[in-house]
CSV table of C-alpha atoms and ligand atoms in Angstrom, one decimal:
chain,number,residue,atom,x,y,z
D,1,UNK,CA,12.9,17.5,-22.5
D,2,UNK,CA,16.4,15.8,-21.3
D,3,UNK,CA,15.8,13.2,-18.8
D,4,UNK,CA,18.9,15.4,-17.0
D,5,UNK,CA,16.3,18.5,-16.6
D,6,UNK,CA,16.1,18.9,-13.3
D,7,UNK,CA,12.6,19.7,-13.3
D,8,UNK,CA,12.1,16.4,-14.3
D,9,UNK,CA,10.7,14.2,-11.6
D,10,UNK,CA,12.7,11.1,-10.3
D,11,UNK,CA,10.5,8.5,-8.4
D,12,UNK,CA,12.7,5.1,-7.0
D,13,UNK,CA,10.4,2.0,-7.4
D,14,UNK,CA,11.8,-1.5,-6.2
D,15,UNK,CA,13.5,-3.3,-9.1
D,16,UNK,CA,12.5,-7.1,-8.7
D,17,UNK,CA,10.3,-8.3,-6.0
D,18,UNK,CA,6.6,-8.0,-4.0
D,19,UNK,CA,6.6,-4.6,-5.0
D,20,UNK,CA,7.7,-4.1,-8.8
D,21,UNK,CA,4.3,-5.0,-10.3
D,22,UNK,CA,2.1,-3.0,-8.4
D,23,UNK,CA,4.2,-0.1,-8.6
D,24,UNK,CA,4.4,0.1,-12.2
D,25,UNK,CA,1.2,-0.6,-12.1
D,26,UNK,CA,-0.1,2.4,-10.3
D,27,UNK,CA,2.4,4.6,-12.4
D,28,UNK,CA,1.0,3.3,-15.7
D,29,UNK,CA,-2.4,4.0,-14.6
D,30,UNK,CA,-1.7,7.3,-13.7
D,31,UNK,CA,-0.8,8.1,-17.6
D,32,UNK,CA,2.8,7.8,-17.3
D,33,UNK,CA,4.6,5.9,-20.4
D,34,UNK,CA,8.0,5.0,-20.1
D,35,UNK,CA,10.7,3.4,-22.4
D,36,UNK,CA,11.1,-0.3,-21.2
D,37,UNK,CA,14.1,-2.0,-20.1
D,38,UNK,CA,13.9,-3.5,-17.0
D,39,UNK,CA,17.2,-4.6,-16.6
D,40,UNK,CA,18.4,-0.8,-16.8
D,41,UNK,CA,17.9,1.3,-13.1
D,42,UNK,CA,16.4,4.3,-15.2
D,43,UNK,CA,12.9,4.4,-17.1
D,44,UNK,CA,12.4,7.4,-19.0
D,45,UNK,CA,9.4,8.6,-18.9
D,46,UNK,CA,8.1,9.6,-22.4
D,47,UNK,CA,5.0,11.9,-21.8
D,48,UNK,CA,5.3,12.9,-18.5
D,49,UNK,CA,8.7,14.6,-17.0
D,50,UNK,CA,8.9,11.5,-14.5
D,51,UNK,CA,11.8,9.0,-14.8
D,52,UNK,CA,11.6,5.6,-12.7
D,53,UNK,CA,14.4,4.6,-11.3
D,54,UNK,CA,14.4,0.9,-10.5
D,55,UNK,CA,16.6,-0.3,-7.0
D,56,UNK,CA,16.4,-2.3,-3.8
D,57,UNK,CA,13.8,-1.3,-2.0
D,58,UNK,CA,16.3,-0.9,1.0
D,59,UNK,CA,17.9,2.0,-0.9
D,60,UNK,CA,14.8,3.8,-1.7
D,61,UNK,CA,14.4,5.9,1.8
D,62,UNK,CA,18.2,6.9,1.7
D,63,UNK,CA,17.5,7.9,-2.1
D,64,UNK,CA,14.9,10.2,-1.1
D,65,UNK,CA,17.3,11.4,1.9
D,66,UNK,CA,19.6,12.2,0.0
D,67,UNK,CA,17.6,14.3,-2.6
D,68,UNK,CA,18.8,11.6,-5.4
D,69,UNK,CA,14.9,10.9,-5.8
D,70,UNK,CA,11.7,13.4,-5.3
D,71,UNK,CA,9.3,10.0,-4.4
D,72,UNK,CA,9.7,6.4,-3.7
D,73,UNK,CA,7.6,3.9,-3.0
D,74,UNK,CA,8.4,1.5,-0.5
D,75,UNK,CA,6.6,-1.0,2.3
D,76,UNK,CA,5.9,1.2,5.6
D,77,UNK,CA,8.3,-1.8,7.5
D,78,UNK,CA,11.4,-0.8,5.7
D,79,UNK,CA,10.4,2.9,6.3
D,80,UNK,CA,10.0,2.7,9.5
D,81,UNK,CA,13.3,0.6,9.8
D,82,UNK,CA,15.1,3.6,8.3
D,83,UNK,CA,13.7,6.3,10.0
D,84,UNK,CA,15.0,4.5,13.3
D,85,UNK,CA,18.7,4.6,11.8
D,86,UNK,CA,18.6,7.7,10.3
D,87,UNK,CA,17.1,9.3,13.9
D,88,UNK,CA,19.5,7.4,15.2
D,89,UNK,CA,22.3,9.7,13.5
D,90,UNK,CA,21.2,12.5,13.9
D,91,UNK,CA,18.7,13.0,10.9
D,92,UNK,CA,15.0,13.4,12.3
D,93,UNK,CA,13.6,14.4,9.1
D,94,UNK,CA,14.8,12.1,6.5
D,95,UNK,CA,11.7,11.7,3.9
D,96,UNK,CA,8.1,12.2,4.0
D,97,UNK,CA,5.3,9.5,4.2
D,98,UNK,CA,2.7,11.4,2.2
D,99,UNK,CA,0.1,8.5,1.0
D,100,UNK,CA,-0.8,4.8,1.8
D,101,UNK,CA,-0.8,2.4,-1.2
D,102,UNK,CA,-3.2,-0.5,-1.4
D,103,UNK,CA,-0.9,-2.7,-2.1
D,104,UNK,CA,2.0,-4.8,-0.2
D,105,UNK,CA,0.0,-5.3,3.0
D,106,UNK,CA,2.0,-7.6,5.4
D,107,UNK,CA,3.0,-7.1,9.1
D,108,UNK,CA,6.2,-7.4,10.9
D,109,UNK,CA,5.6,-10.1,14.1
D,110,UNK,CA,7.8,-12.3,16.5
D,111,UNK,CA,7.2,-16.3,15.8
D,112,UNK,CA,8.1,-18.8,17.8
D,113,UNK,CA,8.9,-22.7,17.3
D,114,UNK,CA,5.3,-25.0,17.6
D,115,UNK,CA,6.5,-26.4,21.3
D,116,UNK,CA,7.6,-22.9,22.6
D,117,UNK,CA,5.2,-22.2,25.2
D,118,UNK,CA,4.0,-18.3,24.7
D,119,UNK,CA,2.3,-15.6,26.9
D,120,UNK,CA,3.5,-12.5,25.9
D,121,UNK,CA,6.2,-9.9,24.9
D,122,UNK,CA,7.6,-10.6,28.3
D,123,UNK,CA,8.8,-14.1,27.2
D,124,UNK,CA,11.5,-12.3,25.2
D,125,UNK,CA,13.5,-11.3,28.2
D,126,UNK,CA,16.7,-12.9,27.8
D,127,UNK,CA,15.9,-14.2,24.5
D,128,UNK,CA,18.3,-14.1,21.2
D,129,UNK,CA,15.9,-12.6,18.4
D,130,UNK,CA,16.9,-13.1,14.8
D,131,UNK,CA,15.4,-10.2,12.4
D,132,UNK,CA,15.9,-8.3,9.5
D,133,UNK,CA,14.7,-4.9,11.5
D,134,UNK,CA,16.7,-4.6,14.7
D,135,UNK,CA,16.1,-0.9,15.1
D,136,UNK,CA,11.9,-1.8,14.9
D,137,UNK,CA,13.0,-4.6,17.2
D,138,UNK,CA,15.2,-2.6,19.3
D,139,UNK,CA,12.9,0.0,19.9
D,140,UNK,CA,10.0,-2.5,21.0
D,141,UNK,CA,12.4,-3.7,23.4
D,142,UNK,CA,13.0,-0.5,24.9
D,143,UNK,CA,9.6,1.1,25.4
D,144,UNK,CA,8.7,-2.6,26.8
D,145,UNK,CA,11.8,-2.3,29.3
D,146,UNK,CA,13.2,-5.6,28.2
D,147,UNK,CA,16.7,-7.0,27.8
D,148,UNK,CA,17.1,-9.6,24.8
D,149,UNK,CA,19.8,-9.7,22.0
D,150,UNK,CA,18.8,-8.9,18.5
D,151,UNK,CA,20.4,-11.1,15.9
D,152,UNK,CA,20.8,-9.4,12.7
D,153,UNK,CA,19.8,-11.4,9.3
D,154,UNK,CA,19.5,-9.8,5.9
D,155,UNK,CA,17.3,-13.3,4.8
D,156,UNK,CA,15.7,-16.0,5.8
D,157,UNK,CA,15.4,-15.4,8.9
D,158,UNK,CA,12.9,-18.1,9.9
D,159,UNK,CA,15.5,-21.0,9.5
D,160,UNK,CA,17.7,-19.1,12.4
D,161,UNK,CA,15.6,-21.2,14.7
D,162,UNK,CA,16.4,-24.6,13.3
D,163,UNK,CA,20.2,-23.2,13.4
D,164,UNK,CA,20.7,-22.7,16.5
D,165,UNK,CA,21.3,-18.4,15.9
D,166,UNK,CA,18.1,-17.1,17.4
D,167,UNK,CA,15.2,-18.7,19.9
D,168,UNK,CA,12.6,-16.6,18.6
D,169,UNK,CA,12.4,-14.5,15.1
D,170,UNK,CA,10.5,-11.1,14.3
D,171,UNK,CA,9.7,-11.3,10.7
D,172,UNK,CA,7.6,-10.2,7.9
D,173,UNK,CA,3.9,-12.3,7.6
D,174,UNK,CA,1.1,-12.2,5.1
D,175,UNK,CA,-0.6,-15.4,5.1
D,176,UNK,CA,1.5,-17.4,7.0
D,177,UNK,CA,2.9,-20.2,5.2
D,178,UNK,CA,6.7,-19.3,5.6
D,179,UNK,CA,6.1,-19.9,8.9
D,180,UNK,CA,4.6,-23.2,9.3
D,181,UNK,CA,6.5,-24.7,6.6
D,182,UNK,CA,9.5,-24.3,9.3
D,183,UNK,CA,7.3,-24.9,12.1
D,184,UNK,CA,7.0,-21.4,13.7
D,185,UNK,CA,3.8,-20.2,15.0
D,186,UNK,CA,2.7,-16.3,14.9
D,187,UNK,CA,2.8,-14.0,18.4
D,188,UNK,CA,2.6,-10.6,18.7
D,189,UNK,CA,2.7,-8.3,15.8
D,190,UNK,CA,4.6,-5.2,16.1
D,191,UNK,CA,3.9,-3.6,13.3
D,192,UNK,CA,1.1,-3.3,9.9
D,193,UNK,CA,2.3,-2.7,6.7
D,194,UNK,CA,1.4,-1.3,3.5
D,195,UNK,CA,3.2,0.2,1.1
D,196,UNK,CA,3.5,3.9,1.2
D,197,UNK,CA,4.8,7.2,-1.1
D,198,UNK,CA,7.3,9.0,0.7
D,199,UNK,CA,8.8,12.2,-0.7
D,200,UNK,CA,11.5,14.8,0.3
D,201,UNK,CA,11.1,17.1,2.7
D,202,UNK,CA,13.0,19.9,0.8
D,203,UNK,CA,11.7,22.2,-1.1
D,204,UNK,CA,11.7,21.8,-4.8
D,205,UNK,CA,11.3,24.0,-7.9
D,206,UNK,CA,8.0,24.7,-9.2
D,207,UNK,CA,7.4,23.2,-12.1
D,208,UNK,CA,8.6,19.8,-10.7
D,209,UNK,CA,6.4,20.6,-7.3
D,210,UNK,CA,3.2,21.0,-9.6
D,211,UNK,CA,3.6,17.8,-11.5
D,212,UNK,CA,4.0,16.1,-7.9
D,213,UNK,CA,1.0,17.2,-6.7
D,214,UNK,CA,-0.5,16.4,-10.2
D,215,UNK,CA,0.5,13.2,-9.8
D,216,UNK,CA,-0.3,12.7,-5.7
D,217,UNK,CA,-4.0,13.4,-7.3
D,218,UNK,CA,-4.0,10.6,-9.8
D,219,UNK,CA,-2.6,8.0,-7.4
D,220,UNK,CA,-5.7,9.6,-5.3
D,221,UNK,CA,-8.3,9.1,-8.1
D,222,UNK,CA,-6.6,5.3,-9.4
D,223,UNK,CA,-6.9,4.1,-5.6
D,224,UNK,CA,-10.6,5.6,-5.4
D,225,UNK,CA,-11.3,4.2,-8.7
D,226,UNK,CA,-10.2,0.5,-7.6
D,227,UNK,CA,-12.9,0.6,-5.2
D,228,UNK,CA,-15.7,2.0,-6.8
D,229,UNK,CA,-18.5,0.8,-8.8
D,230,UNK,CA,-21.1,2.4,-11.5
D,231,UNK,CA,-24.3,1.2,-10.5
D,232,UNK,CA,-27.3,1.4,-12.6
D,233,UNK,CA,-31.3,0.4,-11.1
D,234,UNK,CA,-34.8,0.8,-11.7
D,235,UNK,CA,-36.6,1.6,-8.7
D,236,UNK,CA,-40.3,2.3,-7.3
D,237,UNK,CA,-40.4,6.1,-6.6
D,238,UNK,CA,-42.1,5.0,-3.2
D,239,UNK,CA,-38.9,3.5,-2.3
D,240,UNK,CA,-36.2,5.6,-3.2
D,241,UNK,CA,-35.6,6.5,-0.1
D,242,UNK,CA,-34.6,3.0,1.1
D,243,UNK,CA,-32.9,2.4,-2.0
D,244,UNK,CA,-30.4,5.0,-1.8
D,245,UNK,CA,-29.9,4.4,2.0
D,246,UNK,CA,-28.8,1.0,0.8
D,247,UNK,CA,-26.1,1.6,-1.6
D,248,UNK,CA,-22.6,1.6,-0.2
D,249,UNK,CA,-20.7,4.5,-0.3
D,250,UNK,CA,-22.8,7.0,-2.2
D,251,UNK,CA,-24.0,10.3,-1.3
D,252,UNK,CA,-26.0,12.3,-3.9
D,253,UNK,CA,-27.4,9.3,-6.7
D,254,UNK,CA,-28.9,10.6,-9.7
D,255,UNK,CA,-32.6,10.3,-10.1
D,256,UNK,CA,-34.3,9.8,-13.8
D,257,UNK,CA,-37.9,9.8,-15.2
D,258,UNK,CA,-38.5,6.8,-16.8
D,259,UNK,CA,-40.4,7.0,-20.1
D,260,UNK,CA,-44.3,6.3,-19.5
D,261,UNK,CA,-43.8,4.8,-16.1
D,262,UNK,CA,-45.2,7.6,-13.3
D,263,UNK,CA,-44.2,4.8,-11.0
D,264,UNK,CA,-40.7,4.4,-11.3
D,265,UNK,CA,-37.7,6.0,-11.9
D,266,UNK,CA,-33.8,5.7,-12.9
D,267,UNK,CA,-30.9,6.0,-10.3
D,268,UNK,CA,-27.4,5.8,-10.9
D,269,UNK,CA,-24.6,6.1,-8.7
D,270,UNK,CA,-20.8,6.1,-8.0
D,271,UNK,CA,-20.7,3.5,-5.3
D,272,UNK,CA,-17.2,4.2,-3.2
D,273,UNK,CA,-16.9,0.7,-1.6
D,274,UNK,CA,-17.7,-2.6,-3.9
D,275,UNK,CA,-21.1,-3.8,-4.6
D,276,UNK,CA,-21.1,-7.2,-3.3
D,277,UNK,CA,-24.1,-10.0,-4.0
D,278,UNK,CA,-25.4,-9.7,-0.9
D,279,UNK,CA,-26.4,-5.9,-2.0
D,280,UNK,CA,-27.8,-6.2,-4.9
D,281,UNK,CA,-30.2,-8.6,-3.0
D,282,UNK,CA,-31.6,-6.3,-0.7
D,283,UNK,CA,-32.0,-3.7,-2.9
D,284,UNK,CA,-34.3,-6.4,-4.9
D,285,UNK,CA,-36.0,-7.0,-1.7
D,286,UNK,CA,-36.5,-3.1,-1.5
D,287,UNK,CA,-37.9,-2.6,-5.0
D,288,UNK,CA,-34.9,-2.3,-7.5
D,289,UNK,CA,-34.9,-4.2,-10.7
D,290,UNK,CA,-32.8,-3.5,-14.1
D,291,UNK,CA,-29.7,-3.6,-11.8
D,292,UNK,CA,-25.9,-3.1,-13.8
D,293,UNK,CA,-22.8,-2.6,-12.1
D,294,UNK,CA,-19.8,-1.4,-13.9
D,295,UNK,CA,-16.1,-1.0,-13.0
D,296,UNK,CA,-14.7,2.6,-13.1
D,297,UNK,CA,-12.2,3.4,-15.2
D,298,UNK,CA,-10.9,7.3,-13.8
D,299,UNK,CA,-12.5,9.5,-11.4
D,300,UNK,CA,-10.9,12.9,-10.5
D,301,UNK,CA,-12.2,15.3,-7.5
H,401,ATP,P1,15.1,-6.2,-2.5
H,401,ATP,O1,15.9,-7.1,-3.4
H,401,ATP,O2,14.4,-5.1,-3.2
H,401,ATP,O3,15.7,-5.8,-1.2
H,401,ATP,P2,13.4,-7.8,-0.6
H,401,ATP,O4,13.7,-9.2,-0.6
H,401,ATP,O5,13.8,-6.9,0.5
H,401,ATP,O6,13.8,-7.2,-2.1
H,401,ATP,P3,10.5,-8.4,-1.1
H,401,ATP,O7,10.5,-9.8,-0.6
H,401,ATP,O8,10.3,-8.2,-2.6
H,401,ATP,O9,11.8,-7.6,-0.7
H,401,ATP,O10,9.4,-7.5,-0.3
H,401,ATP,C1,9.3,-6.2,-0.6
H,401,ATP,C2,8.2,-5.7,0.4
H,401,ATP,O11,7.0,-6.3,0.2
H,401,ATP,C3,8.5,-5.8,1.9
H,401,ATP,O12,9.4,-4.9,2.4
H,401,ATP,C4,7.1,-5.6,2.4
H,401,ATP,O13,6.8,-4.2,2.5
H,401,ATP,C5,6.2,-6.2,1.4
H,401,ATP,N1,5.6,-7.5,1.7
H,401,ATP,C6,4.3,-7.9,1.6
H,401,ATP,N2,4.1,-9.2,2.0
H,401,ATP,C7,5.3,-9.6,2.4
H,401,ATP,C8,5.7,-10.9,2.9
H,401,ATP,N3,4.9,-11.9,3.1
H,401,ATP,N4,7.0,-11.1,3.1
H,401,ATP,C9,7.9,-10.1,2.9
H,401,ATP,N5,7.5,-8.9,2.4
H,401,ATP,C10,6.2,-8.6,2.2
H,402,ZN,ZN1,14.9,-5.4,0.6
């Protein structure tokens, strides 16, 4: 197949940065095998009609906007961001948000320099605000009912601060090191983030729309997978029932004679939610011996 076919599916990943890795990631795990190169914006796909095409992830909603890609994947903050813009001319419907990744959690919040004293949102009135998401911003402002000035930065926007530009920032956090390296401290968040799959809104031809629910199901079964466990136990038939209320996440386990033993039995089950120590302890205390845990490696529904 020509990587021009137009039944061919085109999905816009972020070139270089947070979200490269676990976006190929999740692709390759869903069977898809592409020609390397990741200096080129195009990865063919070579058995699956699905082409990557590697950019900023600023450009990935207007991609899917403009019907140059079918997916993307891209953090829910830059998402957001663009839906703002784009409602703001004129274009309500610009891409759809049709899973949450597990991957690329952060959230967008306003920090504040150590000796600023800090009660609430309100203490923005009047305030310059440096941040790379002034319609996010803008908006908060406006359902609050404040007046402030929003700064624009396209990068570091925590030194604006220590520059002078801004009194207070709204920024991206995850563990919050960025920010106390330049002596901020974290308010209010305005926003969680996790990376999503968007796709267009418009219809598209059949072939291509079964392969992208084809592969909306795999992304479904790699994320279930990630979380699951295999687990394997002997247990005393008098306590089965107290054995399967304790393991996480499973609903029907599978019971097994065991060979010469009227007292026991087998039980395995898919366990949706990870088997921590802690588990396998009570289910000890319960009974269970023999126990094995094993990753999954594909699960499909
Ligand atoms: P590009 O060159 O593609 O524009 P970028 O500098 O905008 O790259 P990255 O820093 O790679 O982007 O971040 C990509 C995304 O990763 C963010 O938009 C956000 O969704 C997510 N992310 C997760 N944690 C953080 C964090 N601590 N800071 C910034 N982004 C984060
Ligand atoms: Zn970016």
């Amino acid at each position: 197949m020509s990587p021009q076919n137009p039944d061919r599916i085109k999905i816009a990943v972020q070139k270089s940065g947070r979200l490269t890795e676990h976006s190929l990631d999740l692709l390759a795990r869903c069977g898809l095998k592409y020609s390397k190169g990741r200096d080129q914006l195009i990865c063919y796909g070579e058995n699956l009609p699905i082409d990557v095409l590697l950019v900023r992830d600023d450009d990935i909603p207007g991609l899917v906007r403009d019907d140059v890609c079918d997916l993307g994947i891209v953090g829910a903050n830059v998402l957001e961001e663009k839906r703002l813009a784009f409602a703001a001319a004129g274009d309500t419907a610009p891409f759809t948000i049709v899973r949450k990744l597990d991957f690329g959690h952060c959230r967008l919040s306003f920090a504040v320099p150590e000796d600023m004293p800090w009660q609430g949102p309100a203490d923005l009135a009047g305030r310059r605000i440096a941040t790379s998401y002034p319609h996010i911003v803008g908006e908060f402002l406006r359902r609050q009912g404040l007046e402030a000035s929003v700064v624009e930065f396209s990068g570091a926007v925590e030194i604006a601060p220590k520059l002078g530009r801004a009194d207070v920032i709204c920024d991206l956090v995850s563990t919050g090191g960025t920010l106390r390296a330049n002596h901020l401290r974290e308010e209010d968040t305005i926003l969680d983030s996790v990376s999503s799959l968007i796709q267009t809104p418009k219809t598209v031809p059949a072939g291509k729309a079964e392969w992208m629910e084809r592969l909306k199901k795999r992304i479904d079964g790699v994320i279930q997978v990630s979380e699951s466990k295999y687990i394997m136990l002997h247990a005393p038939r008098a306590a089965l029932a107290e054995i399967t209320r304790l393991l996480p996440g499973s609903e029907a386990p599978t019971v097994m004679p065991l060979e010469g033993r009227e007292d026991k039995v087998a039980i395995h089950a898919v366990c949706r939610e990870n088997v921590f120590w802690e588990t396998l302890e009570e289910l000890k205390q319960a009974g269970a011996s023999s126990m094995l845990v094993l990753p999954v490696e594909k699960m499909l529904y």
